[in-house]
CSV table of C-alpha atoms and ligand atoms in Angstrom, one decimal:
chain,number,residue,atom,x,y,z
A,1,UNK,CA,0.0,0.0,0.0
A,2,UNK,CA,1.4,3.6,-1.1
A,3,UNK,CA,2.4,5.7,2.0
A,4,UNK,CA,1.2,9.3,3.2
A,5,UNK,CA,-2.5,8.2,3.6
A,6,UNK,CA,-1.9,6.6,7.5
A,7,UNK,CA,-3.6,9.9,9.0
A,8,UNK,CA,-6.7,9.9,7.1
A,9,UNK,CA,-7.0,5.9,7.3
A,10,UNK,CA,-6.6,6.6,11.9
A,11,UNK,CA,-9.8,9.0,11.2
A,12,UNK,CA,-12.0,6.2,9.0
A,13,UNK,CA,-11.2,3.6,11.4
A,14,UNK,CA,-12.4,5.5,14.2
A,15,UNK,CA,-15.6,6.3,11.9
A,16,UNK,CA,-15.9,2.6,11.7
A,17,UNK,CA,-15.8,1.7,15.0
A,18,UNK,CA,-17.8,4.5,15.9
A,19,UNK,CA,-20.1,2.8,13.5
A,20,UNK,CA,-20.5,6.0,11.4
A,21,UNK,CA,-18.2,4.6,8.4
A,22,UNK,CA,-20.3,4.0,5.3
A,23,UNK,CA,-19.9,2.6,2.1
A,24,UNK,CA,-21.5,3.7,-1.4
A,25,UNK,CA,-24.9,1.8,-2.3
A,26,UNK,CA,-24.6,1.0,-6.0
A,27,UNK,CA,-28.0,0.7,-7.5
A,28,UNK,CA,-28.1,-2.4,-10.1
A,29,UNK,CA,-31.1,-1.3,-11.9
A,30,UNK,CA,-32.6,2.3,-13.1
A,31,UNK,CA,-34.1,4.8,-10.1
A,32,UNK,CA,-37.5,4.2,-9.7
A,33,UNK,CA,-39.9,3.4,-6.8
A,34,UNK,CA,-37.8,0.4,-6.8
A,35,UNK,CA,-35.0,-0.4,-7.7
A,36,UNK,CA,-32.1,-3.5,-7.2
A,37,UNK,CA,-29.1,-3.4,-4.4
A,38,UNK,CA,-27.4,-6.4,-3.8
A,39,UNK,CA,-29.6,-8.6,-6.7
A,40,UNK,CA,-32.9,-7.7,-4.8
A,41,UNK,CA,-35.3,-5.4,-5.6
A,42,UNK,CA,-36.3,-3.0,-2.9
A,43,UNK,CA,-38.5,0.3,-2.3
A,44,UNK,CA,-36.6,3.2,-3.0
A,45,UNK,CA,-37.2,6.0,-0.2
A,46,UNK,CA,-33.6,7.5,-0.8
A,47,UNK,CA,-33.9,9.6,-3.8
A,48,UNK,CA,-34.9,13.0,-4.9
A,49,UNK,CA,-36.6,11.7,-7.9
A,50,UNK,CA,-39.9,13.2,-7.2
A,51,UNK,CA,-41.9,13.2,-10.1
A,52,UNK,CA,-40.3,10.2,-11.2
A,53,UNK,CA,-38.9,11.8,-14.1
A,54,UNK,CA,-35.4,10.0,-14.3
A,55,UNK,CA,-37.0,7.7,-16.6
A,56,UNK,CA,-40.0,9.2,-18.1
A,57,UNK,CA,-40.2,8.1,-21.0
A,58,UNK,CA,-40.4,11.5,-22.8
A,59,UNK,CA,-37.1,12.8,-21.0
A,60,UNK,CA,-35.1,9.4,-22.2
A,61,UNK,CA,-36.8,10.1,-26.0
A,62,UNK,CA,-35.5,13.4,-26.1
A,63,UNK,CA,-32.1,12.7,-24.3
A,64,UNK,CA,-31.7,10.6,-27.2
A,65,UNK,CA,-32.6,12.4,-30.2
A,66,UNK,CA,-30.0,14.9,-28.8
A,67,UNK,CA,-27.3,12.7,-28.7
A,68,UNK,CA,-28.0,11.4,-32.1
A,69,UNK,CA,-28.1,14.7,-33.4
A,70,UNK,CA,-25.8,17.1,-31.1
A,71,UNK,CA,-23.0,14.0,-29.7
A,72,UNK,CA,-22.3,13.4,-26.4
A,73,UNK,CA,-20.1,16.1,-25.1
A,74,UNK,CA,-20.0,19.8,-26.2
A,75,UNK,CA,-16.0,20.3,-26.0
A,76,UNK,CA,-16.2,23.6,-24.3
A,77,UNK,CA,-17.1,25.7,-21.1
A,78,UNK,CA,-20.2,28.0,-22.1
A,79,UNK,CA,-18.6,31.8,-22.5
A,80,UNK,CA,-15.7,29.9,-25.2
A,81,UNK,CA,-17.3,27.7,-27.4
A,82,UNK,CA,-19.9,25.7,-25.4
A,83,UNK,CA,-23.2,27.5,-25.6
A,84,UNK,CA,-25.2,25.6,-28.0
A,85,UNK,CA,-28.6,27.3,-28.8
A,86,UNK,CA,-30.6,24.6,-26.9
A,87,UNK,CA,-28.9,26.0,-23.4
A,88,UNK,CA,-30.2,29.3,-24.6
A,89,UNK,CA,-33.4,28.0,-24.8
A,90,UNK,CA,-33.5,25.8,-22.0
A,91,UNK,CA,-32.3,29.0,-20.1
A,92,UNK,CA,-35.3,30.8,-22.0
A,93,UNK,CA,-37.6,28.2,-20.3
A,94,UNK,CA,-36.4,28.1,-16.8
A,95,UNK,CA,-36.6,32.1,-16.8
A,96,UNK,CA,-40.3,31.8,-18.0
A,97,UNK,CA,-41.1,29.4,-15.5
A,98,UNK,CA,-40.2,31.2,-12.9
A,99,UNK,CA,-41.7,34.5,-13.6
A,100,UNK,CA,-38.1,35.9,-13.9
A,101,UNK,CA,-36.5,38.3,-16.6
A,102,UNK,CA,-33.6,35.9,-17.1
A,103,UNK,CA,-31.9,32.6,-16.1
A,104,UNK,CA,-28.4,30.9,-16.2
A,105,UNK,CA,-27.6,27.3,-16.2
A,106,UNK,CA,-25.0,26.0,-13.9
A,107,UNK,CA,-23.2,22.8,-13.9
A,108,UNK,CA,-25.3,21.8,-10.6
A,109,UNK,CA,-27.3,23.2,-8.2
A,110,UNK,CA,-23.9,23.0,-5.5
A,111,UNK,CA,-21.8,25.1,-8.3
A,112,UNK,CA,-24.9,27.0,-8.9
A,113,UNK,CA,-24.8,28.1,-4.9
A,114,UNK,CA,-21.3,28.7,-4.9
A,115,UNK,CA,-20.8,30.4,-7.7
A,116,UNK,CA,-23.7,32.8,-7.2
A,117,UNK,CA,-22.7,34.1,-3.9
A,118,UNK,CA,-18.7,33.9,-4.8
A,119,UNK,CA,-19.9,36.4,-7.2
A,120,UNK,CA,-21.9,38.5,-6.0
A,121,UNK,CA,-20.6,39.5,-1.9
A,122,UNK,CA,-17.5,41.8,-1.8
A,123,UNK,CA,-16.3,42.5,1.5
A,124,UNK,CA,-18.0,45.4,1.8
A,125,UNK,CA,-21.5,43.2,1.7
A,126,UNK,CA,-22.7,41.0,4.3
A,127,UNK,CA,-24.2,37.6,3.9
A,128,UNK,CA,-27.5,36.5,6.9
A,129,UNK,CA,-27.9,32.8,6.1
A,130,UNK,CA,-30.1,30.2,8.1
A,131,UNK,CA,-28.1,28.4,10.7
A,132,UNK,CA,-29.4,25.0,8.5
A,133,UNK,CA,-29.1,26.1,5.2
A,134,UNK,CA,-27.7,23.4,2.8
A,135,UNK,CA,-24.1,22.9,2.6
A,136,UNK,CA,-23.3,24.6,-1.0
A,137,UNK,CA,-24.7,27.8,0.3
A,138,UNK,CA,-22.2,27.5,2.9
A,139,UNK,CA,-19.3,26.7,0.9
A,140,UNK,CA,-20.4,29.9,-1.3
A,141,UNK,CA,-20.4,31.9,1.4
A,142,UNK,CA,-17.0,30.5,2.5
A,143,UNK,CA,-15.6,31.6,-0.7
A,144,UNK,CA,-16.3,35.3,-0.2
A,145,UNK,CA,-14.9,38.1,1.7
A,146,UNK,CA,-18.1,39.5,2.9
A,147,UNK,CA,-19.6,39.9,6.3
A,148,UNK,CA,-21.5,36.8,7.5
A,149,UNK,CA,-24.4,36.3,10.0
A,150,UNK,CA,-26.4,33.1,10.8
A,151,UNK,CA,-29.7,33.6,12.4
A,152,UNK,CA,-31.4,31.1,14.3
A,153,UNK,CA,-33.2,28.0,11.7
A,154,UNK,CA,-36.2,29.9,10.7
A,155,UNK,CA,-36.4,32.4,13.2
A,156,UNK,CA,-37.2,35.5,12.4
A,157,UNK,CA,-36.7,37.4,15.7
A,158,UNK,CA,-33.2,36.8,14.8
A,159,UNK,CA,-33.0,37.4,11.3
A,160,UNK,CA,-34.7,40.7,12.4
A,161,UNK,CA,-31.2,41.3,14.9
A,162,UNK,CA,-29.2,40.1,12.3
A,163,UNK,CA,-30.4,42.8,9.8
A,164,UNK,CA,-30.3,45.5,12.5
A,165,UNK,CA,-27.1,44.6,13.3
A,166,UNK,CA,-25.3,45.3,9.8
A,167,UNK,CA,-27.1,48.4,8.8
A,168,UNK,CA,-23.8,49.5,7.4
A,169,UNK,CA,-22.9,47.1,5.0
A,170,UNK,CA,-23.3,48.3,0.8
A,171,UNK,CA,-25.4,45.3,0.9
A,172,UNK,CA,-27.6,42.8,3.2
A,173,UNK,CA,-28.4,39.9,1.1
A,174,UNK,CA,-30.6,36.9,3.2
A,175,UNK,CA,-30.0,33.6,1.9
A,176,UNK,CA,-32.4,30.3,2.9
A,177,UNK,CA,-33.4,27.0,1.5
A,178,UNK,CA,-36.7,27.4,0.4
A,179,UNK,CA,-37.3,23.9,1.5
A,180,UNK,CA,-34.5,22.6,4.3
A,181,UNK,CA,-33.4,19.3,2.7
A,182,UNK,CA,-33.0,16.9,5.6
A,183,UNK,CA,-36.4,18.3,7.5
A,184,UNK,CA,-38.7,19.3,5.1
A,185,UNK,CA,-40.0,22.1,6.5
A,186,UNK,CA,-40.5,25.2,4.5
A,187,UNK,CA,-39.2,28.9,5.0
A,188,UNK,CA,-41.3,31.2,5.8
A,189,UNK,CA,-40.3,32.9,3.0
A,190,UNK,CA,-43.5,35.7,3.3
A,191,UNK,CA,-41.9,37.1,6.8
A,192,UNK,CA,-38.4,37.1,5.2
A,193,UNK,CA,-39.7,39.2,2.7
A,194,UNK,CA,-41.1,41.5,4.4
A,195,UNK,CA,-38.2,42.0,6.4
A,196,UNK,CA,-36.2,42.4,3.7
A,197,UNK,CA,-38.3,45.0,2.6
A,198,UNK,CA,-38.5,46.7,5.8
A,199,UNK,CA,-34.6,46.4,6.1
A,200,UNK,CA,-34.1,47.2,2.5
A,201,UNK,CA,-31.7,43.5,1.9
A,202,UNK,CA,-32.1,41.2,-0.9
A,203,UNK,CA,-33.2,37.8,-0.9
A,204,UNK,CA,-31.9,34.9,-2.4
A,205,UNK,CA,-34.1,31.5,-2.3
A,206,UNK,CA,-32.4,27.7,-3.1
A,207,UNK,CA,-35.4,25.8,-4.3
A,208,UNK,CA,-33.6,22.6,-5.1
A,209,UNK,CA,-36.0,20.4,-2.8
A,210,UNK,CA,-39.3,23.2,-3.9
A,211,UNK,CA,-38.9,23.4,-7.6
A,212,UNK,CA,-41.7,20.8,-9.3
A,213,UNK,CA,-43.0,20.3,-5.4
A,214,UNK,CA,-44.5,23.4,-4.7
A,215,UNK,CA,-46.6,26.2,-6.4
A,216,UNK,CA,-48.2,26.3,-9.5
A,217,UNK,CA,-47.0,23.5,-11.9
A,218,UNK,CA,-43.9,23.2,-9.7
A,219,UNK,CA,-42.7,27.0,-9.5
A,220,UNK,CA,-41.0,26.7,-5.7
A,221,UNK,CA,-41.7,28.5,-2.9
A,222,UNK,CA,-41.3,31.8,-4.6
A,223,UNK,CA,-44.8,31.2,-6.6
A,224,UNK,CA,-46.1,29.0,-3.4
A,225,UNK,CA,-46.4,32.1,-0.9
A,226,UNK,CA,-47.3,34.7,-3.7
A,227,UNK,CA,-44.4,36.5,-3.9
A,228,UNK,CA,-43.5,36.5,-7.9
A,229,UNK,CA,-41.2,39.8,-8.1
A,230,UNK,CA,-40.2,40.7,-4.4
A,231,UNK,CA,-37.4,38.0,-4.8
A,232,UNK,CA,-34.1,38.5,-5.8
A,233,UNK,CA,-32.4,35.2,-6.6
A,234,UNK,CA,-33.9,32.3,-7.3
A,235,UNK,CA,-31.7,29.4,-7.6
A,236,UNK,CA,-33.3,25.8,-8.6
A,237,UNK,CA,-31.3,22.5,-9.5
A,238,UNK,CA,-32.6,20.2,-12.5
A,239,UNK,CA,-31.0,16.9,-10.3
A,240,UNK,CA,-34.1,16.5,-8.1
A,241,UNK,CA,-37.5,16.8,-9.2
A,242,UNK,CA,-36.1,17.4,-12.9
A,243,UNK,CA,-34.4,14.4,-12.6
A,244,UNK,CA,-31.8,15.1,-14.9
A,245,UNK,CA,-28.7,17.2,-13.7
A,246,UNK,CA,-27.3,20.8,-12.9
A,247,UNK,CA,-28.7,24.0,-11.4
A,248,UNK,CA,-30.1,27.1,-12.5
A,249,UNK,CA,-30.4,30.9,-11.3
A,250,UNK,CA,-33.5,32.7,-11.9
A,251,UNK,CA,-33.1,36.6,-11.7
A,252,UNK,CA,-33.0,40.0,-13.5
A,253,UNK,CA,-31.2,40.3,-16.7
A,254,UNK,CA,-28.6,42.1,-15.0
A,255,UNK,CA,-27.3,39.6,-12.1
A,256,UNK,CA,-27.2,37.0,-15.1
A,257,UNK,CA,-25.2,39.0,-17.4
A,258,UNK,CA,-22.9,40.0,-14.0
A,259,UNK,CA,-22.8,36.1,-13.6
A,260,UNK,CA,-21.9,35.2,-17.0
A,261,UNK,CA,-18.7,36.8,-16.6
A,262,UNK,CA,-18.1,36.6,-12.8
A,263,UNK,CA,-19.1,33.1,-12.1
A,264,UNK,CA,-16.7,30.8,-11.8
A,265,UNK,CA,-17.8,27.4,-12.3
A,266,UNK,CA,-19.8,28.7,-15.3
A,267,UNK,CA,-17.1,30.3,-16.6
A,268,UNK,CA,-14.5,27.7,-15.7
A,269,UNK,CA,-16.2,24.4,-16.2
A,270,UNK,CA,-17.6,23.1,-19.6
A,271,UNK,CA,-20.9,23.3,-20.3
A,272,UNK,CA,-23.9,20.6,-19.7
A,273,UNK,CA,-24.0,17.7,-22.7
A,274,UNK,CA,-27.0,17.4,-25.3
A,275,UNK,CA,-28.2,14.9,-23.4
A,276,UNK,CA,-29.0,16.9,-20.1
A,277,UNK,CA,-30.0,19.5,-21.5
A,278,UNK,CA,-32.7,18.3,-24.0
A,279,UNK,CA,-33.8,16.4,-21.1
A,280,UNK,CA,-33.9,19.6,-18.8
A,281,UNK,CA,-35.8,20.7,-21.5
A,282,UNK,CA,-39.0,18.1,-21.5
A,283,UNK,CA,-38.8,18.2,-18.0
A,284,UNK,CA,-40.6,21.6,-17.5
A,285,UNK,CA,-42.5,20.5,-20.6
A,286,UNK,CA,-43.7,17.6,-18.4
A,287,UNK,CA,-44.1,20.2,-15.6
A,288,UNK,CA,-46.3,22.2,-17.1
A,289,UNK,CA,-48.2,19.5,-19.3
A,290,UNK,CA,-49.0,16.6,-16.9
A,291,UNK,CA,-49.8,18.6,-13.1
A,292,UNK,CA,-50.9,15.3,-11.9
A,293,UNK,CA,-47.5,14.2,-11.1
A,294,UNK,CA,-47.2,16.7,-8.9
A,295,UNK,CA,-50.6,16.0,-7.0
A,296,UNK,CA,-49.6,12.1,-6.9
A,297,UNK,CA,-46.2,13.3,-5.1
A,298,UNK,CA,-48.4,15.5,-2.3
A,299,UNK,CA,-51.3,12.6,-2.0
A,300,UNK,CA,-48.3,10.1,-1.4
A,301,UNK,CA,-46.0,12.1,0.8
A,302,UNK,CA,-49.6,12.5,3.1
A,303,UNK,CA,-50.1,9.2,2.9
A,304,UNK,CA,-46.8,8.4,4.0
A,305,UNK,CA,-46.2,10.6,6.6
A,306,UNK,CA,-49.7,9.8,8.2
A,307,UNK,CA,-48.6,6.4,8.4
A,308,UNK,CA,-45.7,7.0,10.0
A,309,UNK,CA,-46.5,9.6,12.8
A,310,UNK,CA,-49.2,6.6,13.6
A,311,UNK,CA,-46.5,4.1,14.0
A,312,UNK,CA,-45.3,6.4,16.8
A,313,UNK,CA,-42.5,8.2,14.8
A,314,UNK,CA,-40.8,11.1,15.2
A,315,UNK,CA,-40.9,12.9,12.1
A,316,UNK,CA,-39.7,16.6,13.1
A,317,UNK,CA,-41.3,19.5,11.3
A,318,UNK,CA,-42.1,18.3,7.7
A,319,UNK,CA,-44.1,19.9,5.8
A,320,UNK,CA,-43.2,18.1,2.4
A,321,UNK,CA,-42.7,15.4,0.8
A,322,UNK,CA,-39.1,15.0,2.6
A,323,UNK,CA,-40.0,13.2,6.1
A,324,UNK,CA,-37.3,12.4,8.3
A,325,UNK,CA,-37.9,9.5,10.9
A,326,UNK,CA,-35.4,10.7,13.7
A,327,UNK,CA,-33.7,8.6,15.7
A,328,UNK,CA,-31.3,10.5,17.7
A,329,UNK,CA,-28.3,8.6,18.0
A,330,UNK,CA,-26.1,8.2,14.6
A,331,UNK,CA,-24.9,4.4,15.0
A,332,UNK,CA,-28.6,3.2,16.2
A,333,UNK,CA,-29.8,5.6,13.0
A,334,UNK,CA,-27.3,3.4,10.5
A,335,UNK,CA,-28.3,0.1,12.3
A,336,UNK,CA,-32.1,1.0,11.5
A,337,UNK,CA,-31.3,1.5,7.8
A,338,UNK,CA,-29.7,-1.5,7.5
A,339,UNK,CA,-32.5,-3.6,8.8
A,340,UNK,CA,-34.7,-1.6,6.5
A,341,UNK,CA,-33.1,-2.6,3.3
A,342,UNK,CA,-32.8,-6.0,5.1
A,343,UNK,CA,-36.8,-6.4,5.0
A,344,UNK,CA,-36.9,-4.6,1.8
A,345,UNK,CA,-36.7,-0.8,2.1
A,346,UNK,CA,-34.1,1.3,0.8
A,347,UNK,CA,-33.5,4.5,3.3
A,348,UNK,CA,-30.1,6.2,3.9
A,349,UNK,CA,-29.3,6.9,7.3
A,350,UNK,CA,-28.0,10.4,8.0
A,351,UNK,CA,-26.0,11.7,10.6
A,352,UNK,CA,-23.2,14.7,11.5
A,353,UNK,CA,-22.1,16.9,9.6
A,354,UNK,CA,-24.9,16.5,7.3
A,355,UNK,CA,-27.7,17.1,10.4
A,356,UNK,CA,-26.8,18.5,14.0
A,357,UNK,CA,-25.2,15.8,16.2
A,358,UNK,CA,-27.2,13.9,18.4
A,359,UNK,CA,-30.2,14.2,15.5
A,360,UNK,CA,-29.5,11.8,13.4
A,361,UNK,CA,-32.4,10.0,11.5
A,362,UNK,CA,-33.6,8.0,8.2
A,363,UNK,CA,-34.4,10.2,5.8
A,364,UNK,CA,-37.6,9.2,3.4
A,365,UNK,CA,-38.9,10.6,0.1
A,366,UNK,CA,-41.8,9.0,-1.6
A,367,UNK,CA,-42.5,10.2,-5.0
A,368,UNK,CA,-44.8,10.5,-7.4
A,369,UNK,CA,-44.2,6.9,-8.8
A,370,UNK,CA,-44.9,5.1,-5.5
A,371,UNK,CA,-48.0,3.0,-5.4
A,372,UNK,CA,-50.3,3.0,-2.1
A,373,UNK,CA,-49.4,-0.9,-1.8
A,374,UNK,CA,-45.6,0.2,-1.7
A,375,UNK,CA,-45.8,2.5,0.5
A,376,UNK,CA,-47.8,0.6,2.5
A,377,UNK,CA,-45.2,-2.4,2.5
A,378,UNK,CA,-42.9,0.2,3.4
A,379,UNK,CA,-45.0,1.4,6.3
A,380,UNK,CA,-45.2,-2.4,7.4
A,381,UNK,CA,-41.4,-2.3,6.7
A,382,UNK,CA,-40.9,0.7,9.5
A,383,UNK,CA,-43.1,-1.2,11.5
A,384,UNK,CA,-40.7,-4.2,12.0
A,385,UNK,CA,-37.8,-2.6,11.8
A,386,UNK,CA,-38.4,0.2,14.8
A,387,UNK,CA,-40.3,-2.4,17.0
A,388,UNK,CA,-37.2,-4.5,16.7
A,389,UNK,CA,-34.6,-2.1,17.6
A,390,UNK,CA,-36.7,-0.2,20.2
A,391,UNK,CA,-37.2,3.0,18.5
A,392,UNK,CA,-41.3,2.5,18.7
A,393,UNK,CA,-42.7,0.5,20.9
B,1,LIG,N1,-29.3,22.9,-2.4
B,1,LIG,C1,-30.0,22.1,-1.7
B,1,LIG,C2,-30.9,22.6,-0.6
B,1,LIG,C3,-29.8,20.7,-1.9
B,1,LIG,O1,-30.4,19.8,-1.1
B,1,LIG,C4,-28.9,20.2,-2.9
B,1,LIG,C5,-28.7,18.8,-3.2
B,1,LIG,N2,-28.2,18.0,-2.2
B,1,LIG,C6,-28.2,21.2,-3.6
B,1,LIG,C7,-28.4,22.5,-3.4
B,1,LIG,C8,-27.3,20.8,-4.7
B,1,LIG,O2,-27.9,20.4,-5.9
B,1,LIG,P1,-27.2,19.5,-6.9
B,1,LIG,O3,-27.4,18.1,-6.5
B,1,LIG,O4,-27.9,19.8,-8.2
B,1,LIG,O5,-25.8,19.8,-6.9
């Protein structure tokens, strides 16, 4: 074995007999509401497939007709010679959608994060992001100079002290999740608003767990609480409920031209293949076609979550179609996963750094592909599995 590695190996062993060493999960089959680990077929509660669209069956056609007539790569980062016209018009889409002026099409909806707010803060700015907010909003803000403030998750008595606290800053900008991705509850994105307003700070929204869940046809939170125009950055990802790849900023005309030269995994990274972004493409075509995907997701993720708070679970403050089931403790939180895809239930454990120590928990989303009679195995599933480690009783 090559040499140089022995500190990082003293860490993973520790993970492992803490318990909270994992390995990858290689699916053997395409994602659906089930899918194959280990040469058995399970019920997928893992992904972020939503609508199911990974393998709708329009997304695949048109994925393929691009790669037939575009290739598979496009050789170049966007601003040199990897714009083809169909991220133009993808981008075209996206800003239509979402009631915006204009939108640009990031890598992912992580670079899309980053990139944004490396952008945008100078020192003389400062940042006031939820204490949970999703880890590439972090890293963004990490990469800036400006002023940083968390306020309390969701609470706006402090983001009110944070904004009075940094009156003197160019600019405030508030940054949340519009849904937080390991509790599913939703920001109140009305109050922030109007605090912004009041305090005179911008807003910036990440919708990758809202966008095709919430609002009209899928619009996010933004288009939820009725506040089309009095938001300033709208950022989405096409990985989740897209179920293709990459994120996306929906804004004025003027922030995207700023980010077309001042972003830097737009401008540094080449662009998406044909492939993704035909698929991108039918994607909001499905959005806005076929609705009742989206009302299939809601129906199921009530169905589910019922069932569970019945069985006696915890299931924290979701208000979407992500439910956690916390357990508290990280190695009993693994263990439970384990006996869940044992008895036929696919449903990650997740623990610290990803959530707060001491709350760790199984995270579930259905989707709008489940049937009743899986989720009801699954249900059954939860059942066994909690009664025989002790979670419920
Ligand atoms: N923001 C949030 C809130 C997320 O949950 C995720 C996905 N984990 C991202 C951004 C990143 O999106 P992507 O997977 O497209 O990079």
């Amino acid at each position: 074995m090559m040499k140089g590695f022995e500190y990082l190996q003293e860490e993973l062993d520790q993970m492992t007999e803490q318990g909270t060493f994992r390995k990858l999960v290689p699916l053997e089959s395409d994602q659906g509401s089930k899918v194959v680990i280990n040469g058995k077929e399970v019920i997928q509660l893992s992904s972020n497939n939503y609508l199911g669209l990974t393998t709708h069956p329009r997304l695949v056609k048109a994925a393929l007709e691009a790669v037939e007539k575009f290739g598979a790569g496009t050789g170049s980062v966007r601003t040199i010679a990897g714009t083809f016209t169909m991220h133009e018009q993808l981008e075209e889409k996206l800003a239509k959608f979402k009631h915006t002026e204009a939108s640009l099409v990031f890598q992912s909806g992580f670079t899309t994060n980053q990139g944004v707010l490396s952008a945008i803060l100078s020192p003389e700015d400062v940042v006031i992001s939820d204490a949970l907010n999703h880890a590439s909003i972090i890293d963004g803000i990490r990469l800036t100079k400006a002023a940083r403030k968390v306020y309390k998750h969701v609470d706006m008595k402090d983001l009110e002290r944070a904004l009075k606290e940094s009156g003197e800053y160019r600019k405030r900008l508030i940054v949340t999740d519009g849904v937080f991705s390991m509790d599913g509850n939703i920001a109140p994105l009305d109050k922030i608003v109007e605090l912004a307003e009041q305090y005179d700070a911008l807003v910036m929204v990440d919708d990758a767990h809202a966008s095709g869940v919430l609002g009209e046809n899928g619009r996010g939170t933004v288009n939820h609480f009725g506040l089309d125009g009095r938001v300033h950055i709208q950022v989405g990802t096409l990985s989740k409920a897209i179920g293709v790849l990459g994120g996306y900023v929906a804004s004025s005309r003027s922030l995207i031209d700023y980010l077309i030269h001042k972003g830097r995994p737009f401008l540094f990274s080449t662009s998406h293949p044909p492939a993704v972004t035909a698929a991108c493409d039918e994607a909001i075509q499905v959005l806005l076609e076929e609705p009742e995907l989206i009302e299939k997701l809601w129906d199921n993720a009530k169905f589910f979550k019922d069932g569970l708070v019945k069985l006696g679970y915890d299931t924290g403050e979701s208000q979407t179609p992500v439910t956690p089931v916390i357990v508290g403790d990280e190695a009993l939180s693994h263990k439970f996963s384990d006996k869940l895809l044992e008895y036929g239930v696919f449903a990650q454990g997740i623990a610290f750094p990803t959530v707060a120590k001491g709350m760790a928990r199984v995270r579930t989303i259905v989707t709008a592909q489940h049937s009743k009679e899986e989720l009801q195995e699954a249900l059954d599933i939860f059942e066994k599995a909690g009664k025989e480690l002790g979670i419920i009783s």
